[in-house]
Coordinates of C-alpha atoms and ligand atoms in Angstrom, one line a residue:
X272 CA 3.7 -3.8 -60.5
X273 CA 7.1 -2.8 -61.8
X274 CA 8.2 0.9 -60.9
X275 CA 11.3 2.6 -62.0
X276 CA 14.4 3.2 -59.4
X277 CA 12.5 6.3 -57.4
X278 CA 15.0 9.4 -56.3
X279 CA 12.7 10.2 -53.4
X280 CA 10.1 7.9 -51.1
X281 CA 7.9 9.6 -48.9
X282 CA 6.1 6.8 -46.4
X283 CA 4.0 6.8 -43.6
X284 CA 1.3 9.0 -44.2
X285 CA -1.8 9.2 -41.8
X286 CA -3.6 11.0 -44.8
X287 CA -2.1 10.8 -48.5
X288 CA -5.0 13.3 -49.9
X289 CA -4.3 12.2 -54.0
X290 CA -7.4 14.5 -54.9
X291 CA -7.2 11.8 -57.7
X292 CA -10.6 10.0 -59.0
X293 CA -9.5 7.4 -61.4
X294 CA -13.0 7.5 -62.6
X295 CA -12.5 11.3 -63.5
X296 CA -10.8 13.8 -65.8
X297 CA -10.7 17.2 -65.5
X298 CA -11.8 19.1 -62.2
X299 CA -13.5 18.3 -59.3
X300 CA -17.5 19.5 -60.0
X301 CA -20.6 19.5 -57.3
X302 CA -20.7 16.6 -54.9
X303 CA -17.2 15.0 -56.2
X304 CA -15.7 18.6 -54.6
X305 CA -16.3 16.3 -51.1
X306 CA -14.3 13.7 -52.4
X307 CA -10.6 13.7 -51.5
X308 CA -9.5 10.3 -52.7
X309 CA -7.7 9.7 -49.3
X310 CA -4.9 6.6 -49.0
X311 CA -4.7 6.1 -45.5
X312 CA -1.4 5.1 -44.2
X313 CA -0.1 6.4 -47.7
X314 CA 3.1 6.8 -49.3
X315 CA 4.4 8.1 -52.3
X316 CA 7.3 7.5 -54.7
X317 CA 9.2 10.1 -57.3
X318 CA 11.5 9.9 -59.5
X319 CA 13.1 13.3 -60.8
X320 CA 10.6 16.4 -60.7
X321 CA 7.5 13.8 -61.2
X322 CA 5.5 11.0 -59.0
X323 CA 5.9 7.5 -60.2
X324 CA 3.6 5.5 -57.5
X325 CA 1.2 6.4 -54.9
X326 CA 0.0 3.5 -52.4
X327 CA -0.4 2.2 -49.0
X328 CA 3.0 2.7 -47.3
X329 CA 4.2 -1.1 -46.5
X330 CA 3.2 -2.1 -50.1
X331 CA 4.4 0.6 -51.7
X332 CA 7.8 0.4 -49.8
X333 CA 7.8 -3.6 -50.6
X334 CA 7.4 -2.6 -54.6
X335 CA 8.9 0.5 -55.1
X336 CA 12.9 0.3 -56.4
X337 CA 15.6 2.3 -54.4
X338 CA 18.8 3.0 -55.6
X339 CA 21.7 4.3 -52.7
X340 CA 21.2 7.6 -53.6
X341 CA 17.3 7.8 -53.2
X342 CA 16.0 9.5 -50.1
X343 CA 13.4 8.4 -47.7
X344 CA 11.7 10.2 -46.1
X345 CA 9.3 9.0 -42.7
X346 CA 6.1 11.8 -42.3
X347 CA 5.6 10.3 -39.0
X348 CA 2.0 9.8 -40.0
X349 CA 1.3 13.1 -40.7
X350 CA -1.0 14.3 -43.9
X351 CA 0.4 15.2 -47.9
X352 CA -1.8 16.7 -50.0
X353 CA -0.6 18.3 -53.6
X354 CA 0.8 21.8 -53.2
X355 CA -1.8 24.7 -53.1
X356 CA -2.7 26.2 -56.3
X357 CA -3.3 30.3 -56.0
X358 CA -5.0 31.0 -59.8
X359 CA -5.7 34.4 -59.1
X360 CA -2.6 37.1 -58.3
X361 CA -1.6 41.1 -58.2
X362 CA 1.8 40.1 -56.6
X363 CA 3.9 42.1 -58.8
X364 CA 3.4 46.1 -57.6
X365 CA 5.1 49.0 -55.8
X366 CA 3.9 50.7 -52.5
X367 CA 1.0 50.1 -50.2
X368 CA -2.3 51.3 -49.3
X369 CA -2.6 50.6 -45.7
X370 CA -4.4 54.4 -45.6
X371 CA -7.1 52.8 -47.6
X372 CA -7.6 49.9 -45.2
X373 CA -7.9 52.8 -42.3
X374 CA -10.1 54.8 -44.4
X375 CA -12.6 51.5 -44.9
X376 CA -12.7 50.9 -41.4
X377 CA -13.6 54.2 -41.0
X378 CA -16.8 53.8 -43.6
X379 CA -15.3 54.8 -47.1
X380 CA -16.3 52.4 -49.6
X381 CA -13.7 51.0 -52.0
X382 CA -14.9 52.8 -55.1
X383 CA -15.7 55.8 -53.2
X384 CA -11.9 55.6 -52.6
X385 CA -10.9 54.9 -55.7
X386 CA -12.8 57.4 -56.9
X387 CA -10.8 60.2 -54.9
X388 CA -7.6 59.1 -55.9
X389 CA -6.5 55.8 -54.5
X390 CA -7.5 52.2 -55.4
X391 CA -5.3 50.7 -58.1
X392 CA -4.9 54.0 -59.7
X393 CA -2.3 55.0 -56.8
X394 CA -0.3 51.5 -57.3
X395 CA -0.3 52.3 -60.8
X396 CA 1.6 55.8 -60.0
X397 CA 3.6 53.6 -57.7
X398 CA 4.4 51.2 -60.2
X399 CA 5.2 53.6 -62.8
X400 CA 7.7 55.1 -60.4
X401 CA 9.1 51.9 -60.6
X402 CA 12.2 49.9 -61.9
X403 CA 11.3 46.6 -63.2
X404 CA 14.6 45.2 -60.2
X405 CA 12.2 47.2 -57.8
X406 CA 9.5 45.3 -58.9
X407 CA 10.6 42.3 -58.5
X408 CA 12.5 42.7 -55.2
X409 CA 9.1 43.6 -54.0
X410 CA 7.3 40.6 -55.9
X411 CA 9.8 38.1 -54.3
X412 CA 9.1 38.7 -51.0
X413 CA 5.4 37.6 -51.4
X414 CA 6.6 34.8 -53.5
X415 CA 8.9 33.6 -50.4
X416 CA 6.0 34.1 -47.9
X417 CA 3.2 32.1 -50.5
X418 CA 5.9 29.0 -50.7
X419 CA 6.5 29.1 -47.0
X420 CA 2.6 28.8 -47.0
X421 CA 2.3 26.1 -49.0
X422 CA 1.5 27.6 -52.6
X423 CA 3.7 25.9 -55.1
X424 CA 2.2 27.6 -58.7
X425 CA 0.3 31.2 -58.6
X426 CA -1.5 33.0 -62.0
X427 CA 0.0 36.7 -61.3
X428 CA -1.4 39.4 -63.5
X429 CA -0.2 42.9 -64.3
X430 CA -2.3 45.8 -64.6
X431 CA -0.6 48.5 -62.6
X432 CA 1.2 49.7 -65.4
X433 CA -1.3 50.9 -67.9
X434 CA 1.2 51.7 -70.8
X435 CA 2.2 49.6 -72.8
X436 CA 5.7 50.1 -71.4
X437 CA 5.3 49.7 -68.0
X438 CA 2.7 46.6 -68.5
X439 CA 5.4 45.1 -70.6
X440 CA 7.8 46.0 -67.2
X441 CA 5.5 44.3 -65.1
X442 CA 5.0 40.9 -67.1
X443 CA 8.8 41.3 -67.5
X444 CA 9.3 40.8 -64.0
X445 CA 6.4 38.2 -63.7
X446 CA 8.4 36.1 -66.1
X447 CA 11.8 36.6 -64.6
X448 CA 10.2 35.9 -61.2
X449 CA 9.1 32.7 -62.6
X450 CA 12.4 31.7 -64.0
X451 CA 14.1 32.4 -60.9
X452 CA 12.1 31.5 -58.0
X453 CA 10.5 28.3 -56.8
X454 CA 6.6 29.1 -57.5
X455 CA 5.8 28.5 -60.8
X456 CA 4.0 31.9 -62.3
X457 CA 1.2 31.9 -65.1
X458 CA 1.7 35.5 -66.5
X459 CA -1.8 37.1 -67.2
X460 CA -1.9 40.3 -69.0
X461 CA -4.4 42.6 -67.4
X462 CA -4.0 46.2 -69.0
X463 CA -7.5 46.3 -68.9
X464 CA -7.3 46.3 -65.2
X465 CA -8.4 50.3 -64.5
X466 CA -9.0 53.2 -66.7
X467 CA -5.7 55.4 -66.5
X468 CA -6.3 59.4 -65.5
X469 CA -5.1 60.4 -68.7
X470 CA -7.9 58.5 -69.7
X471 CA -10.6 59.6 -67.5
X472 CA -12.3 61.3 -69.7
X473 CA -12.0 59.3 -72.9
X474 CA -12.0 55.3 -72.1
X475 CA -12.8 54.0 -75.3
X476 CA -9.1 55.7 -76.8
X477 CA -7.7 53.6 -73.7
X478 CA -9.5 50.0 -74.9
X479 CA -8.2 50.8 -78.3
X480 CA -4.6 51.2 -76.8
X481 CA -5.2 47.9 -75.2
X482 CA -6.2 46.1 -78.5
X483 CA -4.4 48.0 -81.3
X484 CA -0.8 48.2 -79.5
X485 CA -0.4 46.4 -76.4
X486 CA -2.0 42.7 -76.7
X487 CA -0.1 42.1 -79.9
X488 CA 3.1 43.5 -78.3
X489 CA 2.5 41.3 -75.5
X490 CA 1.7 38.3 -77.8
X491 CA 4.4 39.2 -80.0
X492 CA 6.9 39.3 -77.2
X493 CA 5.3 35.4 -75.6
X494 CA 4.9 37.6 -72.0
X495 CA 1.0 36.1 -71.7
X496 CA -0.9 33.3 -71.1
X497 CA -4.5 34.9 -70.1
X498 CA -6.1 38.5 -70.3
X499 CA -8.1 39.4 -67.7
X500 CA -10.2 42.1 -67.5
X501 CA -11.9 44.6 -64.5
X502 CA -15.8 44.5 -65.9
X503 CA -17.1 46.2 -63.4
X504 CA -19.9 49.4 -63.3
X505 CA -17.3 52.7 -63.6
X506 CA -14.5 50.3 -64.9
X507 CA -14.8 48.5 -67.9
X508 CA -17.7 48.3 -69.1
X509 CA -19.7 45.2 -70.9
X510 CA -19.2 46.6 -74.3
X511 CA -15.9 47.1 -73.8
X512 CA -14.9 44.3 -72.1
X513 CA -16.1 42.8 -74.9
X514 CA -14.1 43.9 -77.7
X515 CA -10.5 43.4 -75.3
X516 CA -11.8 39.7 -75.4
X517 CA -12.6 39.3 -78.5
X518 CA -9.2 40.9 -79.5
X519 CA -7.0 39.1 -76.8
X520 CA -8.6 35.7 -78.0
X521 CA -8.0 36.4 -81.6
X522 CA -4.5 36.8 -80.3
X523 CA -4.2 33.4 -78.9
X524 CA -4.6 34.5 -75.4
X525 CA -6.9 32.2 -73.1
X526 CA -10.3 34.2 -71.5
X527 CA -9.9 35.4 -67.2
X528 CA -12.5 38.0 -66.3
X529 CA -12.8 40.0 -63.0
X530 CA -17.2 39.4 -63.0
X531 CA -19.9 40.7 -61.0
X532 CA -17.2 41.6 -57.9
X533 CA -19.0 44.7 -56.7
X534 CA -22.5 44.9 -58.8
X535 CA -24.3 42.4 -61.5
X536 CA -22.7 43.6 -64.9
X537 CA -23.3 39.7 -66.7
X538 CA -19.9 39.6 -66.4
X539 CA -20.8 35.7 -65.7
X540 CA -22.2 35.7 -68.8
X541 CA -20.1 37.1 -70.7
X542 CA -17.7 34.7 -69.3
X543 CA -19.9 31.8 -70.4
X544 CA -20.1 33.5 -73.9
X545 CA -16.1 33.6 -74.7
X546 CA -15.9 30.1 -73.4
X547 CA -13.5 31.7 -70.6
X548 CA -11.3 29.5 -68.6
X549 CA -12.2 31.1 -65.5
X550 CA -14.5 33.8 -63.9
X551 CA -13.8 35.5 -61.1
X552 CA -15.2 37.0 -57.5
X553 CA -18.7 36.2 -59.3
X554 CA -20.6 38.0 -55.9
X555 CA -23.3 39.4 -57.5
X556 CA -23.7 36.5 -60.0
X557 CA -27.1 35.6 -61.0
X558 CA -29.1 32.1 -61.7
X559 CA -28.5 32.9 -65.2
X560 CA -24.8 33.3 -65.3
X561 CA -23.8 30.3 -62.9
X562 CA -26.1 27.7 -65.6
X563 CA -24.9 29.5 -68.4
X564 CA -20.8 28.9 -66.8
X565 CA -21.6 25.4 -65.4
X566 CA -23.1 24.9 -69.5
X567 CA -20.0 26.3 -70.7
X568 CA -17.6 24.9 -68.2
X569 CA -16.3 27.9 -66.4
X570 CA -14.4 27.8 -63.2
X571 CA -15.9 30.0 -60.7
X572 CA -12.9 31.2 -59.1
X573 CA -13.5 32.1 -55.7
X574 CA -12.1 34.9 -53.7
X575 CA -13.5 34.7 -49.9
X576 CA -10.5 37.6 -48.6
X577 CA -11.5 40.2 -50.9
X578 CA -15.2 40.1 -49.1
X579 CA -13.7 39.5 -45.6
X580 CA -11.0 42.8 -46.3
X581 CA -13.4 44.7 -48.2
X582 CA -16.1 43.8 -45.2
X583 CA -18.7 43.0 -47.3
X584 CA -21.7 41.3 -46.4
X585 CA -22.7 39.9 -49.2
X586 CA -20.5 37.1 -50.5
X587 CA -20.5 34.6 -53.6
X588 CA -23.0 31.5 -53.7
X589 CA -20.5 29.0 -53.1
X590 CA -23.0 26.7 -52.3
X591 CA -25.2 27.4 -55.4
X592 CA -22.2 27.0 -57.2
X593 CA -21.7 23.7 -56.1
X594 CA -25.2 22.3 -56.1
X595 CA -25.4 23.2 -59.6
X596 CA -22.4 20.8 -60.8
X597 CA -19.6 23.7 -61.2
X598 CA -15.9 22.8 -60.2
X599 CA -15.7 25.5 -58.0
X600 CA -11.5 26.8 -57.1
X601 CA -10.4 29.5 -54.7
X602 CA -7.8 31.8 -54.7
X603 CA -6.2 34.8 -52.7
X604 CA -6.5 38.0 -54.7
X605 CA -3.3 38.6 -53.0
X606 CA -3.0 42.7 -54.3
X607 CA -2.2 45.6 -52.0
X608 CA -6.1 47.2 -52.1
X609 CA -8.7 44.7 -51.6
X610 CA -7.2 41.7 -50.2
X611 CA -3.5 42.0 -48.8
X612 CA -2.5 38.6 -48.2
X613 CA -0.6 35.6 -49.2
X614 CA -2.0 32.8 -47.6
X615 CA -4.2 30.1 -49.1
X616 CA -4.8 28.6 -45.6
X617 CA -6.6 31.6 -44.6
X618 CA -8.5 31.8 -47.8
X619 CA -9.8 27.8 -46.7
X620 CA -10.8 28.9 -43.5
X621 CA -12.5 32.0 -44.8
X622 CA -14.5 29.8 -47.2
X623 CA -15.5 27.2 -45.1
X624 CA -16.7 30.3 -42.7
X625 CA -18.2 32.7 -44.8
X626 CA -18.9 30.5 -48.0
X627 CA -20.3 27.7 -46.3
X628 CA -18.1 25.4 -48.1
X629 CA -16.9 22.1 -46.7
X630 CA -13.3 21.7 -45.3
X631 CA -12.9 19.4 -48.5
X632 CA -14.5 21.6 -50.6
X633 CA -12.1 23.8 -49.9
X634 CA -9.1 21.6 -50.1
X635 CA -10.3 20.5 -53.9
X636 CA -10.9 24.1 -54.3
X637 CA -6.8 24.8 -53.4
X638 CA -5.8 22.3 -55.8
X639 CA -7.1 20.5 -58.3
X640 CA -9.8 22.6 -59.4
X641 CA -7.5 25.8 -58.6
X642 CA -4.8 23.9 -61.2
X643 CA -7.8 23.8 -63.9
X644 CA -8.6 27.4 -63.1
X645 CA -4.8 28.0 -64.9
X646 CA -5.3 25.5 -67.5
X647 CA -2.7 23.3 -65.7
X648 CA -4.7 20.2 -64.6
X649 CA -2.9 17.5 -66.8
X650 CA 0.6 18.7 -65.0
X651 CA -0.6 19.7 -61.3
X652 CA -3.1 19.5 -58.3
X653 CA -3.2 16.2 -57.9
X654 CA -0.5 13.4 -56.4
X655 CA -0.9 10.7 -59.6
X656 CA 1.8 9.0 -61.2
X657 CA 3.1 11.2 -64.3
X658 CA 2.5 14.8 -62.5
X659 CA 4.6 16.7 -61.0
X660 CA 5.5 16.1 -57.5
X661 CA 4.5 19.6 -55.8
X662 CA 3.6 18.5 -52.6
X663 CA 3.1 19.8 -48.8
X664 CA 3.8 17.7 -45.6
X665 CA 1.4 19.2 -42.6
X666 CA 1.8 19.5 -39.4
X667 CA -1.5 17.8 -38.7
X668 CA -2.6 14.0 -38.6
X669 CA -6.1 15.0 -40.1
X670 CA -6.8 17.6 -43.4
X671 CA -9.3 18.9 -41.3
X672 CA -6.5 20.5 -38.8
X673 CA -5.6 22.8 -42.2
X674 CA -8.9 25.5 -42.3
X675 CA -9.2 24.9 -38.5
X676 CA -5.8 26.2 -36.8
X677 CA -6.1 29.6 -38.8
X678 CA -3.9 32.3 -39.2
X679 CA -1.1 30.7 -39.1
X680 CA 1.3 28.1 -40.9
X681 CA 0.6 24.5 -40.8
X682 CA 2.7 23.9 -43.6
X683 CA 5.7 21.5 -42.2
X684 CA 7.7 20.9 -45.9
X685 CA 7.0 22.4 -48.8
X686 CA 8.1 20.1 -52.4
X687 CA 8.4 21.4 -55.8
X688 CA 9.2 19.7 -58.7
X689 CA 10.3 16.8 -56.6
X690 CA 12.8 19.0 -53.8
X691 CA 12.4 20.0 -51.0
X692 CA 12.2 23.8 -50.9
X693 CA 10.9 24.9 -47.6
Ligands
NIG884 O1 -9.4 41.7 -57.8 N1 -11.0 44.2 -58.7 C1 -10.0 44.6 -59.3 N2 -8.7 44.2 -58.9 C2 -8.4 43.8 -57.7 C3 -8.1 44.9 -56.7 C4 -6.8 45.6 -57.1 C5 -6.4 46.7 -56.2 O2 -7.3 47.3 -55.5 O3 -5.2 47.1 -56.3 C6 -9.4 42.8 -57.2 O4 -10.1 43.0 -56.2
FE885 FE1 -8.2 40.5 -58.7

């Protein structure tokens, strides 16, 4: 085979986890979630920002063309796998809410918190107080920290804003973020994210706000890709979930729902019913809704550190999930309330832990089927010729090594777009 002069050549990989079936489009679902499509003693070629050839590493450095400039580079037989995908983000917000994390340990629920002033009500005021530079200083240290981890692309919502103002602010900064740093952002507008105190006592006038001013502004202004909301008991309701879907799709805007995170709401269902790219947190999901998503082919997106930091017992049926032919993703949550952190490592060791999922699960979970969870599966997730080369060199000789040395970084080199970054 003839390849075009590649720009960089990455060789001797113990593990070259492609995540790519041949056999396959779209997302990795039920028992193919195990398969990593490993090359052993891989390597792979790019030229530019994308991946021209993937192969075993003496044919592949027989065929592939080199010009002076090109760079090799020897992994000293370590694993690459495709960059980690995090399709569910709060990352742009003001203050913290480490009280809240005492107050938990000390017995408070989350909604009783919430309830009595804090939960996302208290970023919001935070926010609010907020420049949109402030914002953003704030949202690039978490940025810096996810690429150092390994994430190369993250979804990031708003919804600490709750005007149309400062929601505009927000996804202002989420798109300025995106231009300017290395992660690639998906902006997701999420004014439907809490019921503002002005509010309290008259939600419906605040779901009108959503749908009569701020999703066409938002449109209008190109600042979205997804609306997402909160359908939760004392949040948004069913009803009104409803008719912010029904508006945001009219709009053009692609279906994410926060469903069944703290009670059973059919927020699965619902999901199913709008034909919604993804679903999330999904604990309390019922038979019903996981047939009615795996029918409709919704990603169950996954969020193991919201149940670890909120110390829940119950968690979502990962394994149900799976057995019933869903392309299961996962995802931090990463927001300063119910799951403070940036690392999709410890979200694979949490899973395989506390969701019972396989390390490969997991690793599928972090990539491809997180990419599909954004709508970006044709462009990321997986190391095939014609993606883009977003790619992670290990410090390990095994993918098992990722999940199981936890809490840390066993990220070595992080690429996007074909560079090295980190
Ligand atoms: O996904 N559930 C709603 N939103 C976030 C929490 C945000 C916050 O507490 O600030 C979540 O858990
Ligand atoms: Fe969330």
């Amino acid at each position: 085979m003839q390849h075009s002069t590649a720009t960089l050549l990455i060789k001797n990989i113990s593990q070259l986890v492609t995540m790519h079936d041949p056999s396959m489009i779209g997302p990795k679902t039920g028992a193919r979630m195990n398969d990593l499509n490993i090359i052993k003693n891989g390597a792979i070629a790019i030229r530019g920002d994308r991946i021209i050839a993937i192969g075993e590493s003496a044919k592949l450095a027989r065929q592939v063309k080199l010009a002076k400039r090109s760079k090799i580079v020897d992994a000293d037989k370590r694993v690459v796998t495709p960059g980690l995908i995090d399709p569910h983000t709060h990352p742009v917000f003001a203050g913290q809410r480490a009280g809240e994390f005492e107050m938990r340990i000390a017995g408070k629920t989350y909604m009783e918190i919430a309830s009595e002033g804090g939960g996302i009500n208290a970023t919001v005021e935070a926010v609010r107080n907020s420049s949109k530079s402030q914002l953003k200083e704030n949202g690039r240290k978490i940025l810096d920290r996810m690429l150092s981890l390994g994430t190369t692309t993250i979804e990031a919502k708003s919804g600490y804003g709750l005007t149309t103002q400062d929601e505009i602010k927000q996804l202002v900064a989420i798109r300025e973020l995106d231009n300017e740093h290395e992660i690639d952002l998906i902006p997701t507008f999420m004014g439907a994210h809490e019921i503002p105190p002005e509010y309290k006592e008259s939600p419906d006038e605040y779901v009108r706000l959503v749908c009569s001013e701020m999703i066409p502004k938002v449109v209008a202004r190109k600042l979205a890709v997804f609306c997402d909301v909160f359908c939760e008991t004392g949040v948004f309701n069913t009803m009104q979930t409803r008719v912010i879907m029904q508006t945001a799709q009219a709009y053009g805007l692609k279906i994410k729902i926060h469903a069944d995170e703290l009670s059973n709401t059919g927020g699965a269902e619902l999901a199913a019913e709008f034909d919604a790219v993804s679903a999330d947190h999904l604990i309390f999901a019922g038979d019903e809704g996981i047939h009615l998503m795996q029918k409709a082919g919704v990603i169950p997106v996954l969020l193991p550190g919201t149940t670890f930091f909120l110390n829940m017992d119950r968690v979502a049926p990962a394994r149900k999930m799976i057995e019933k032919g869903l392309a299961v993703a996962l995802a931090t949550d990463c927001n300063p309330g119910s799951s403070m952190t940036e690392s999709m490592q410890m979200i694979m060791t949490l899973a395989c832990l506390k969701y019972k999922m396989t390390v490969a699960e997991a690793l599928s979970a972090a990539t491809l089927n997180a990419a599909f969870a954004i709508d970006k599966g044709n462009e990321i997730g997986s190391l095939v010729p014609g993606k883009y080369a977003d790619l992670l060199i290990w410090d390990a000789n095994d993918y098992r090594e990722i999940p199981y040395h936890f809490g840390g970084n066993q990220v070595s080199s992080v690429y996007k777009r074909g560079e090295k970054v980190r």
